[in-house]
mmCIF file of C-alpha atoms in Angstrom:
data_model
loop_
_atom_site.group_PDB
_atom_site.id
_atom_site.type_symbol
_atom_site.label_atom_id
_atom_site.label_comp_id
_atom_site.label_asym_id
_atom_site.label_seq_id
_atom_site.Cartn_x
_atom_site.Cartn_y
_atom_site.Cartn_z
ATOM 1 C CA MET I 552 0.000 0.000 0.000
ATOM 2 C CA ASN I 553 1.126 3.536 -0.716
ATOM 3 C CA PRO I 554 2.680 4.835 2.567
ATOM 4 C CA SER I 555 0.984 8.218 2.179
ATOM 5 C CA LEU I 556 -2.381 6.551 1.670
ATOM 6 C CA PHE I 557 -1.772 4.317 4.706
ATOM 7 C CA ARG I 558 -1.015 7.307 6.916
ATOM 8 C CA ALA I 559 -4.109 9.104 5.645
ATOM 9 C CA LEU I 560 -6.293 6.104 6.447
ATOM 10 C CA ARG I 561 -4.801 5.880 9.940
ATOM 11 C CA ARG I 562 -5.620 9.528 10.540
ATOM 12 C CA CYS I 563 -9.116 9.009 9.193
ATOM 13 C CA GLY I 564 -9.598 5.987 11.419
ATOM 14 C CA GLY I 565 -8.462 7.979 14.431
ATOM 15 C CA ILE I 566 -10.906 10.756 13.651
ATOM 16 C CA MET I 567 -13.747 8.263 13.198
ATOM 17 C CA ALA I 568 -12.902 6.593 16.486
ATOM 18 C CA LEU I 569 -12.895 9.972 18.206
ATOM 19 C CA ALA I 570 -16.234 10.857 16.620
ATOM 20 C CA VAL I 571 -17.731 7.618 17.927
ATOM 21 C CA ALA I 572 -16.209 8.078 21.365
ATOM 22 C CA MET I 573 -17.259 11.719 21.921
ATOM 23 C CA PRO I 574 -21.038 11.151 22.323
ATOM 24 C CA ALA I 575 -20.347 8.265 24.667
ATOM 25 C CA ALA I 576 -17.993 10.424 26.706
ATOM 26 C CA GLN I 577 -20.541 13.239 26.853
ATOM 27 C CA ALA I 578 -23.279 10.852 27.917
ATOM 28 C CA ALA I 579 -21.070 9.486 30.638
ATOM 29 C CA SER I 580 -19.756 12.853 31.838
ATOM 30 C CA ASP I 581 -22.457 13.067 34.509
ATOM 31 C CA ALA I 582 -22.341 9.350 35.354
ATOM 32 C CA GLY I 583 -20.368 9.984 38.535
ATOM 33 C CA PHE I 584 -22.301 13.104 39.494
ATOM 34 C CA PRO I 585 -22.932 13.855 42.247
ATOM 35 C CA SER I 586 -20.024 12.221 44.017
ATOM 36 C CA ARG I 587 -19.982 14.299 47.207
ATOM 37 C CA VAL I 588 -21.978 16.932 49.073
ATOM 38 C CA ILE I 589 -23.378 19.707 46.872
ATOM 39 C CA SER I 590 -23.091 23.189 48.352
ATOM 40 C CA ILE I 591 -25.441 26.030 47.410
ATOM 41 C CA VAL I 592 -23.704 29.274 48.331
ATOM 42 C CA VAL I 593 -26.069 32.035 49.431
ATOM 43 C CA PRO I 594 -24.116 35.308 49.424
ATOM 44 C CA PHE I 595 -26.462 36.884 51.969
ATOM 45 C CA SER I 596 -27.171 36.425 55.665
ATOM 46 C CA ALA I 597 -28.983 33.426 57.103
ATOM 47 C CA GLY I 598 -32.648 33.920 57.892
ATOM 48 C CA GLY I 599 -33.522 36.223 54.986
ATOM 49 C CA GLY I 600 -35.854 35.459 52.107
ATOM 50 C CA SER I 601 -33.091 34.203 49.808
ATOM 51 C CA ASP I 602 -31.686 31.947 52.499
ATOM 52 C CA THR I 603 -35.119 30.510 53.265
ATOM 53 C CA VAL I 604 -35.847 29.644 49.631
ATOM 54 C CA ALA I 605 -32.336 28.240 49.161
ATOM 55 C CA ARG I 606 -32.924 25.829 52.036
ATOM 56 C CA ILE I 607 -36.279 24.787 50.572
ATOM 57 C CA LEU I 608 -34.525 24.117 47.266
ATOM 58 C CA ALA I 609 -31.621 22.283 48.909
ATOM 59 C CA ASP I 610 -33.995 19.941 50.707
ATOM 60 C CA GLY I 611 -35.844 19.158 47.482
ATOM 61 C CA LEU I 612 -32.654 18.625 45.503
ATOM 62 C CA SER I 613 -31.305 16.272 48.165
ATOM 63 C CA LYS I 614 -34.306 14.037 47.560
ATOM 64 C CA GLN I 615 -34.223 14.338 43.768
ATOM 65 C CA LEU I 616 -30.504 13.578 43.504
ATOM 66 C CA ASN I 617 -30.378 11.163 46.446
ATOM 67 C CA ASN I 618 -27.380 13.116 47.662
ATOM 68 C CA PRO I 619 -26.748 15.657 50.436
ATOM 69 C CA VAL I 620 -27.269 19.286 49.383
ATOM 70 C CA ILE I 621 -26.412 21.991 51.905
ATOM 71 C CA VAL I 622 -26.598 25.782 52.087
ATOM 72 C CA GLU I 623 -23.549 27.870 52.920
ATOM 73 C CA ASN I 624 -23.846 31.576 53.719
ATOM 74 C CA LYS I 625 -20.855 33.587 52.520
ATOM 75 C CA THR I 626 -21.713 37.244 52.977
ATOM 76 C CA GLY I 627 -20.110 40.587 52.254
ATOM 77 C CA ALA I 628 -19.616 43.237 49.566
ATOM 78 C CA SER I 629 -23.239 43.099 48.370
ATOM 79 C CA GLY I 630 -22.901 39.389 47.613
ATOM 80 C CA ASN I 631 -19.634 39.660 45.701
ATOM 81 C CA ILE I 632 -17.618 37.622 48.226
ATOM 82 C CA GLY I 633 -19.866 34.578 47.950
ATOM 83 C CA ALA I 634 -20.080 34.905 44.185
ATOM 84 C CA GLU I 635 -16.303 35.054 43.790
ATOM 85 C CA TYR I 636 -15.983 31.931 45.943
ATOM 86 C CA VAL I 637 -18.228 30.005 43.551
ATOM 87 C CA ALA I 638 -16.580 31.487 40.455
ATOM 88 C CA ARG I 639 -13.222 30.131 41.652
ATOM 89 C CA ALA I 640 -14.584 26.718 42.690
ATOM 90 C CA ARG I 641 -13.939 23.494 40.777
ATOM 91 C CA PRO I 642 -16.395 23.425 37.826
ATOM 92 C CA ASP I 643 -17.911 20.043 38.576
ATOM 93 C CA GLY I 644 -21.419 20.952 39.769
ATOM 94 C CA HIS I 645 -20.767 20.483 43.478
ATOM 95 C CA THR I 646 -20.505 24.206 44.291
ATOM 96 C CA LEU I 647 -23.405 26.372 43.120
ATOM 97 C CA LEU I 648 -24.440 30.010 43.472
ATOM 98 C CA PHE I 649 -27.835 31.280 44.555
ATOM 99 C CA GLY I 650 -27.636 34.285 42.261
ATOM 100 C CA SER I 651 -29.912 37.295 42.642
ATOM 101 C CA MET I 652 -30.670 39.689 39.813
ATOM 102 C CA GLY I 653 -28.546 42.351 41.483
ATOM 103 C CA LEU I 654 -25.590 40.059 41.888
ATOM 104 C CA MET I 655 -25.735 38.672 38.359
ATOM 105 C CA THR I 656 -26.543 41.838 36.398
ATOM 106 C CA VAL I 657 -26.273 45.007 38.505
ATOM 107 C CA ASN I 658 -23.148 44.839 40.654
ATOM 108 C CA ARG I 659 -20.687 44.794 37.796
ATOM 109 C CA HIS I 660 -22.074 48.158 36.650
ATOM 110 C CA LEU I 661 -21.807 49.641 40.162
ATOM 111 C CA TYR I 662 -18.474 48.376 41.478
ATOM 112 C CA LYS I 663 -15.092 48.991 39.904
ATOM 113 C CA ASN I 664 -12.473 46.253 39.667
ATOM 114 C CA MET I 665 -14.777 43.367 40.547
ATOM 115 C CA PRO I 666 -12.716 40.156 40.849
ATOM 116 C CA PHE I 667 -15.127 38.174 38.669
ATOM 117 C CA ASP I 668 -17.417 38.687 35.684
ATOM 118 C CA PRO I 669 -20.937 37.292 36.166
ATOM 119 C CA LEU I 670 -21.389 36.839 32.416
ATOM 120 C CA LYS I 671 -18.125 34.969 31.857
ATOM 121 C CA ASP I 672 -17.433 33.172 35.138
ATOM 122 C CA PHE I 673 -20.769 31.390 35.593
ATOM 123 C CA THR I 674 -22.991 28.949 33.753
ATOM 124 C CA ALA I 675 -26.712 29.420 34.373
ATOM 125 C CA VAL I 676 -28.385 26.216 35.565
ATOM 126 C CA ALA I 677 -31.960 27.403 36.035
ATOM 127 C CA ARG I 678 -34.220 30.315 36.808
ATOM 128 C CA LEU I 679 -35.706 29.574 40.213
ATOM 129 C CA TYR I 680 -38.225 32.183 41.286
ATOM 130 C CA ASP I 681 -39.249 35.814 40.913
ATOM 131 C CA THR I 682 -39.998 38.499 43.479
ATOM 132 C CA PRO I 683 -42.546 40.994 42.108
ATOM 133 C CA HIS I 684 -42.420 44.680 42.976
ATOM 134 C CA VAL I 685 -45.418 46.780 43.936
ATOM 135 C CA ILE I 686 -45.655 50.549 43.547
ATOM 136 C CA VAL I 687 -47.072 51.885 46.806
ATOM 137 C CA ALA I 688 -47.982 55.339 48.094
ATOM 138 C CA ASN I 689 -48.768 56.551 51.578
ATOM 139 C CA ALA I 690 -52.507 56.031 51.964
ATOM 140 C CA LYS I 691 -53.122 59.630 53.090
ATOM 141 C CA LEU I 692 -51.771 61.123 49.875
ATOM 142 C CA PRO I 693 -54.160 62.107 47.064
ATOM 143 C CA ILE I 694 -52.587 59.507 44.772
ATOM 144 C CA ALA I 695 -55.236 56.939 43.892
ATOM 145 C CA SER I 696 -53.690 55.338 40.815
ATOM 146 C CA LEU I 697 -50.497 54.896 38.851
ATOM 147 C CA GLN I 698 -51.652 57.576 36.434
ATOM 148 C CA ASP I 699 -52.217 59.960 39.355
ATOM 149 C CA LEU I 700 -48.617 59.429 40.446
ATOM 150 C CA ILE I 701 -47.312 60.070 36.940
ATOM 151 C CA ASP I 702 -49.446 63.171 36.425
ATOM 152 C CA GLN I 703 -48.581 64.689 39.797
ATOM 153 C CA ALA I 704 -44.876 63.937 39.400
ATOM 154 C CA LYS I 705 -44.878 65.669 36.022
ATOM 155 C CA ALA I 706 -46.772 68.636 37.437
ATOM 156 C CA ARG I 707 -44.349 68.937 40.380
ATOM 157 C CA PRO I 708 -40.963 67.640 39.168
ATOM 158 C CA GLY I 709 -38.736 66.404 41.988
ATOM 159 C CA GLN I 710 -41.250 67.165 44.734
ATOM 160 C CA ILE I 711 -42.676 63.665 45.175
ATOM 161 C CA SER I 712 -40.152 61.461 46.975
ATOM 162 C CA PHE I 713 -39.488 57.744 46.733
ATOM 163 C CA GLY I 714 -37.506 55.685 49.202
ATOM 164 C CA SER I 715 -35.235 52.748 48.486
ATOM 165 C CA ALA I 716 -33.094 50.239 50.353
ATOM 166 C CA GLY I 717 -30.015 52.029 48.993
ATOM 167 C CA ALA I 718 -28.352 53.156 45.794
ATOM 168 C CA GLY I 719 -28.297 50.411 43.193
ATOM 169 C CA THR I 720 -30.777 48.142 44.974
ATOM 170 C CA SER I 721 -33.792 46.794 43.117
ATOM 171 C CA THR I 722 -36.095 49.224 44.949
ATOM 172 C CA HIS I 723 -33.948 52.048 43.581
ATOM 173 C CA LEU I 724 -33.578 50.704 40.051
ATOM 174 C CA VAL I 725 -37.303 50.110 39.590
ATOM 175 C CA GLY I 726 -37.850 53.727 40.625
ATOM 176 C CA GLU I 727 -35.290 54.852 38.053
ATOM 177 C CA LEU I 728 -37.009 52.662 35.468
ATOM 178 C CA PHE I 729 -40.298 54.379 36.337
ATOM 179 C CA MET I 730 -38.777 57.811 35.731
ATOM 180 C CA HIS I 731 -37.130 56.680 32.508
ATOM 181 C CA GLU I 732 -40.299 55.151 31.062
ATOM 182 C CA THR I 733 -42.753 57.861 32.150
ATOM 183 C CA GLN I 734 -40.478 60.923 31.963
ATOM 184 C CA ALA I 735 -41.769 61.886 35.414
ATOM 185 C CA LYS I 736 -39.218 63.200 37.913
ATOM 186 C CA LEU I 737 -39.196 61.906 41.507
ATOM 187 C CA LEU I 738 -36.800 62.667 44.367
ATOM 188 C CA HIS I 739 -34.810 59.580 45.371
ATOM 189 C CA VAL I 740 -34.190 59.118 49.108
ATOM 190 C CA PRO I 741 -31.812 56.169 49.712
ATOM 191 C CA TYR I 742 -31.856 54.355 53.054
ATOM 192 C CA LYS I 743 -29.574 51.763 54.591
ATOM 193 C CA GLY I 744 -31.919 48.840 54.172
ATOM 194 C CA ASN I 745 -35.496 48.199 53.126
ATOM 195 C CA GLY I 746 -37.068 48.349 56.590
ATOM 196 C CA PRO I 747 -36.294 52.002 57.378
ATOM 197 C CA ALA I 748 -37.479 53.122 53.936
ATOM 198 C CA LEU I 749 -40.768 51.266 54.239
ATOM 199 C CA THR I 750 -41.294 52.601 57.770
ATOM 200 C CA ASP I 751 -40.932 56.168 56.520
ATOM 201 C CA VAL I 752 -43.392 55.636 53.663
ATOM 202 C CA VAL I 753 -45.942 54.311 56.151
ATOM 203 C CA ALA I 754 -45.248 57.272 58.463
ATOM 204 C CA GLY I 755 -45.586 59.747 55.609
ATOM 205 C CA HIS I 756 -42.018 61.061 55.737
ATOM 206 C CA ILE I 757 -41.578 59.999 52.113
ATOM 207 C CA ASP I 758 -44.305 59.532 49.544
ATOM 208 C CA VAL I 759 -43.900 56.356 47.520
ATOM 209 C CA MET I 760 -41.806 53.221 47.175
ATOM 210 C CA PHE I 761 -41.189 50.614 44.487
ATOM 211 C CA ASP I 762 -41.049 47.833 47.034
ATOM 212 C CA GLN I 763 -40.767 44.086 46.788
ATOM 213 C CA ALA I 764 -44.357 42.991 47.209
ATOM 214 C CA THR I 765 -43.798 40.630 50.110
ATOM 215 C CA ASN I 766 -42.581 43.501 52.310
ATOM 216 C CA SER I 767 -45.581 45.750 51.682
ATOM 217 C CA VAL I 768 -48.512 43.331 51.659
ATOM 218 C CA GLY I 769 -49.247 43.667 55.389
ATOM 219 C CA HIS I 770 -49.271 47.469 55.254
ATOM 220 C CA ILE I 771 -51.437 47.443 52.125
ATOM 221 C CA LYS I 772 -54.021 45.192 53.740
ATOM 222 C CA ALA I 773 -53.909 47.277 56.936
ATOM 223 C CA GLY I 774 -54.703 50.405 54.934
ATOM 224 C CA ASN I 775 -51.404 52.172 55.620
ATOM 225 C CA LEU I 776 -50.245 51.998 52.016
ATOM 226 C CA ARG I 777 -52.120 52.221 48.733
ATOM 227 C CA ALA I 778 -51.000 49.778 46.051
ATOM 228 C CA LEU I 779 -50.988 51.416 42.622
ATOM 229 C CA ALA I 780 -49.634 48.596 40.441
ATOM 230 C CA VAL I 781 -47.457 45.495 40.427
ATOM 231 C CA THR I 782 -44.521 45.287 38.023
ATOM 232 C CA SER I 783 -44.839 41.571 37.269
ATOM 233 C CA GLY I 784 -46.313 40.148 34.081
ATOM 234 C CA THR I 785 -49.316 38.766 35.949
ATOM 235 C CA ARG I 786 -51.190 39.820 39.061
ATOM 236 C CA VAL I 787 -49.711 38.799 42.399
ATOM 237 C CA GLY I 788 -51.545 36.051 44.279
ATOM 238 C CA ASN I 789 -51.818 37.876 47.606
ATOM 239 C CA LEU I 790 -52.696 41.189 45.898
ATOM 240 C CA PRO I 791 -55.293 40.002 43.363
ATOM 241 C CA ASP I 792 -57.020 43.382 43.009
ATOM 242 C CA VAL I 793 -53.859 45.309 42.134
ATOM 243 C CA PRO I 794 -53.404 45.722 38.357
ATOM 244 C CA THR I 795 -50.174 45.052 36.507
ATOM 245 C CA VAL I 796 -48.273 47.892 34.866
ATOM 246 C CA ALA I 797 -49.031 46.331 31.475
ATOM 247 C CA GLU I 798 -52.766 46.430 32.205
ATOM 248 C CA LEU I 799 -52.344 50.147 32.868
ATOM 249 C CA LYS I 800 -50.622 50.632 29.481
ATOM 250 C CA TYR I 801 -47.073 50.898 30.828
ATOM 251 C CA PRO I 802 -45.494 47.609 29.683
ATOM 252 C CA GLY I 803 -42.023 49.156 29.810
ATOM 253 C CA LEU I 804 -42.264 49.105 33.610
ATOM 254 C CA GLU I 805 -42.618 45.329 33.712
ATOM 255 C CA THR I 806 -39.838 43.717 35.743
ATOM 256 C CA THR I 807 -39.244 41.331 38.632
ATOM 257 C CA SER I 808 -36.315 40.611 40.909
ATOM 258 C CA TRP I 809 -35.404 37.075 39.884
ATOM 259 C CA THR I 810 -33.002 34.475 41.254
ATOM 260 C CA VAL I 811 -31.051 31.878 39.282
ATOM 261 C CA LEU I 812 -28.977 28.870 40.242
ATOM 262 C CA ALA I 813 -25.524 29.113 38.660
ATOM 263 C CA ALA I 814 -22.429 26.924 38.436
ATOM 264 C CA PRO I 815 -18.816 27.893 37.726
ATOM 265 C CA ALA I 816 -18.051 28.377 34.034
ATOM 266 C CA GLY I 817 -16.751 25.185 32.477
ATOM 267 C CA THR I 818 -19.105 22.870 34.351
ATOM 268 C CA PRO I 819 -19.920 19.952 31.985
ATOM 269 C CA ALA I 820 -23.153 20.460 30.056
ATOM 270 C CA ALA I 821 -24.447 17.050 31.134
ATOM 271 C CA VAL I 822 -23.993 17.986 34.797
ATOM 272 C CA VAL I 823 -25.746 21.326 34.258
ATOM 273 C CA GLN I 824 -28.631 19.528 32.552
ATOM 274 C CA LYS I 825 -28.915 16.951 35.337
ATOM 275 C CA LEU I 826 -29.071 19.738 37.914
ATOM 276 C CA ALA I 827 -31.636 21.651 35.846
ATOM 277 C CA GLU I 828 -33.891 18.606 35.563
ATOM 278 C CA ALA I 829 -33.694 18.095 39.321
ATOM 279 C CA VAL I 830 -34.559 21.760 39.938
ATOM 280 C CA LYS I 831 -37.500 21.509 37.537
ATOM 281 C CA ALA I 832 -38.865 18.521 39.437
ATOM 282 C CA VAL I 833 -38.502 20.318 42.776
ATOM 283 C CA LEU I 834 -40.248 23.488 41.588
ATOM 284 C CA ALA I 835 -43.086 21.509 39.992
ATOM 285 C CA ASP I 836 -44.181 20.410 43.472
ATOM 286 C CA GLU I 837 -47.168 22.521 44.564
ATOM 287 C CA LYS I 838 -46.120 22.273 48.211
ATOM 288 C CA ILE I 839 -42.720 23.702 47.319
ATOM 289 C CA GLN I 840 -44.384 26.472 45.315
ATOM 290 C CA ALA I 841 -46.527 27.338 48.335
ATOM 291 C CA LYS I 842 -43.489 27.484 50.616
ATOM 292 C CA ILE I 843 -41.687 29.798 48.197
ATOM 293 C CA LEU I 844 -44.789 31.996 48.000
ATOM 294 C CA GLU I 845 -44.831 32.240 51.796
ATOM 295 C CA SER I 846 -41.259 33.539 51.586
ATOM 296 C CA GLY I 847 -42.236 36.227 49.082
ATOM 297 C CA GLY I 848 -41.343 34.577 45.784
ATOM 298 C CA VAL I 849 -43.144 33.017 42.841
ATOM 299 C CA ALA I 850 -41.615 29.787 41.517
ATOM 300 C CA ASN I 851 -40.730 30.255 37.848
ATOM 301 C CA PHE I 852 -38.527 27.519 36.418
ATOM 302 C CA GLU I 853 -36.599 28.071 33.217
ATOM 303 C CA GLY I 854 -33.769 25.888 31.944
ATOM 304 C CA PRO I 855 -30.137 26.775 31.244
ATOM 305 C CA GLN I 856 -30.622 28.452 27.856
ATOM 306 C CA ALA I 857 -33.559 30.623 28.916
ATOM 307 C CA ALA I 858 -31.857 31.519 32.199
ATOM 308 C CA THR I 859 -28.727 32.557 30.308
ATOM 309 C CA LYS I 860 -30.754 34.800 27.993
ATOM 310 C CA LEU I 861 -32.484 36.333 31.024
ATOM 311 C CA VAL I 862 -29.172 37.232 32.662
ATOM 312 C CA GLU I 863 -27.755 38.677 29.443
ATOM 313 C CA ALA I 864 -30.883 40.721 28.673
ATOM 314 C CA ASP I 865 -31.170 42.222 32.152
ATOM 315 C CA ASP I 866 -27.448 42.941 32.249
ATOM 316 C CA LYS I 867 -27.943 45.160 29.200
ATOM 317 C CA ARG I 868 -31.160 46.663 30.544
ATOM 318 C CA TRP I 869 -29.888 47.614 33.987
ATOM 319 C CA GLY I 870 -26.417 48.470 32.761
ATOM 320 C CA SER I 871 -27.750 51.070 30.343
ATOM 321 C CA LEU I 872 -30.132 52.482 32.969
ATOM 322 C CA ILE I 873 -27.370 52.731 35.594
ATOM 323 C CA LYS I 874 -25.134 54.531 33.124
ATOM 324 C CA ALA I 875 -27.860 56.917 31.978
ATOM 325 C CA ALA I 876 -28.874 57.768 35.558
ATOM 326 C CA GLY I 877 -25.300 58.063 36.809
ATOM 327 C CA ILE I 878 -25.910 55.612 39.654
ATOM 328 C CA GLY I 879 -23.064 54.537 41.913
ATOM 329 C CA ALA I 880 -22.941 52.172 44.884
ATOM 330 C CA ASN I 881 -23.065 53.530 48.424
#
């Protein structure tokens, strides 16, 4: 046989063998997963809403995967410390991030020299749940509707105040989104935390707030706050009479504070898919959905591709808004 032809056939045979072997290798790449305890890192303090839902998820995943799943709280720097820990972890699916919208899309536009890039250093596993916002006004104010708020804010630019949990928080950004979409000017009053801001809206020291719905429901039902609209795509279960912003002809105000489960970049696709399928099964359980609702969230599963698109889209949305408004972190 011609030596050149022989060498060519050998190369061809090697390529064919590799082509046959690759699907088998991919199929088997999750065969040993999980092989040890899975850790879900919550970059916020224990006892909060995120921590509560993470523990609900961890319990469900433990049963689905027949493997221990624990929650670790690694706090600091608005979640950046915990996120960096996961970004630097071995990409094998055993260390995961409970990633909030702020952490995954907002922080990198607020903080300089972040030691990780949420878009490059993580692989989205699944969208987990959403936290709707509600636009509330002090009940004693003559603001009966969303349109009233817009009209009065335009008539008195900068004289109606809105409180937030701090610069760059979701309660601030939704307020900035409101001003951007309606061209109405409000006065932003940042607080150090959600509680003090909400207390001052109830007391009448500030006028309105773009609050996460779970925080305001009690005050709305007690008559201390008037709910003008929710920013979610559908009405909120415990506020069924409050219209959505889209119903009121302001679809550009539609947004929720979502949370995704993320793995370090480079985690095998088969492992990501196995985790996503387990998450889907957990969130399909009506009892789990009810527990998440009690904690202020609405279960909303989406797989890896949709979750990735969500992160990328909101990174662009909030990044451009932060730049246009000149927002910086506290």
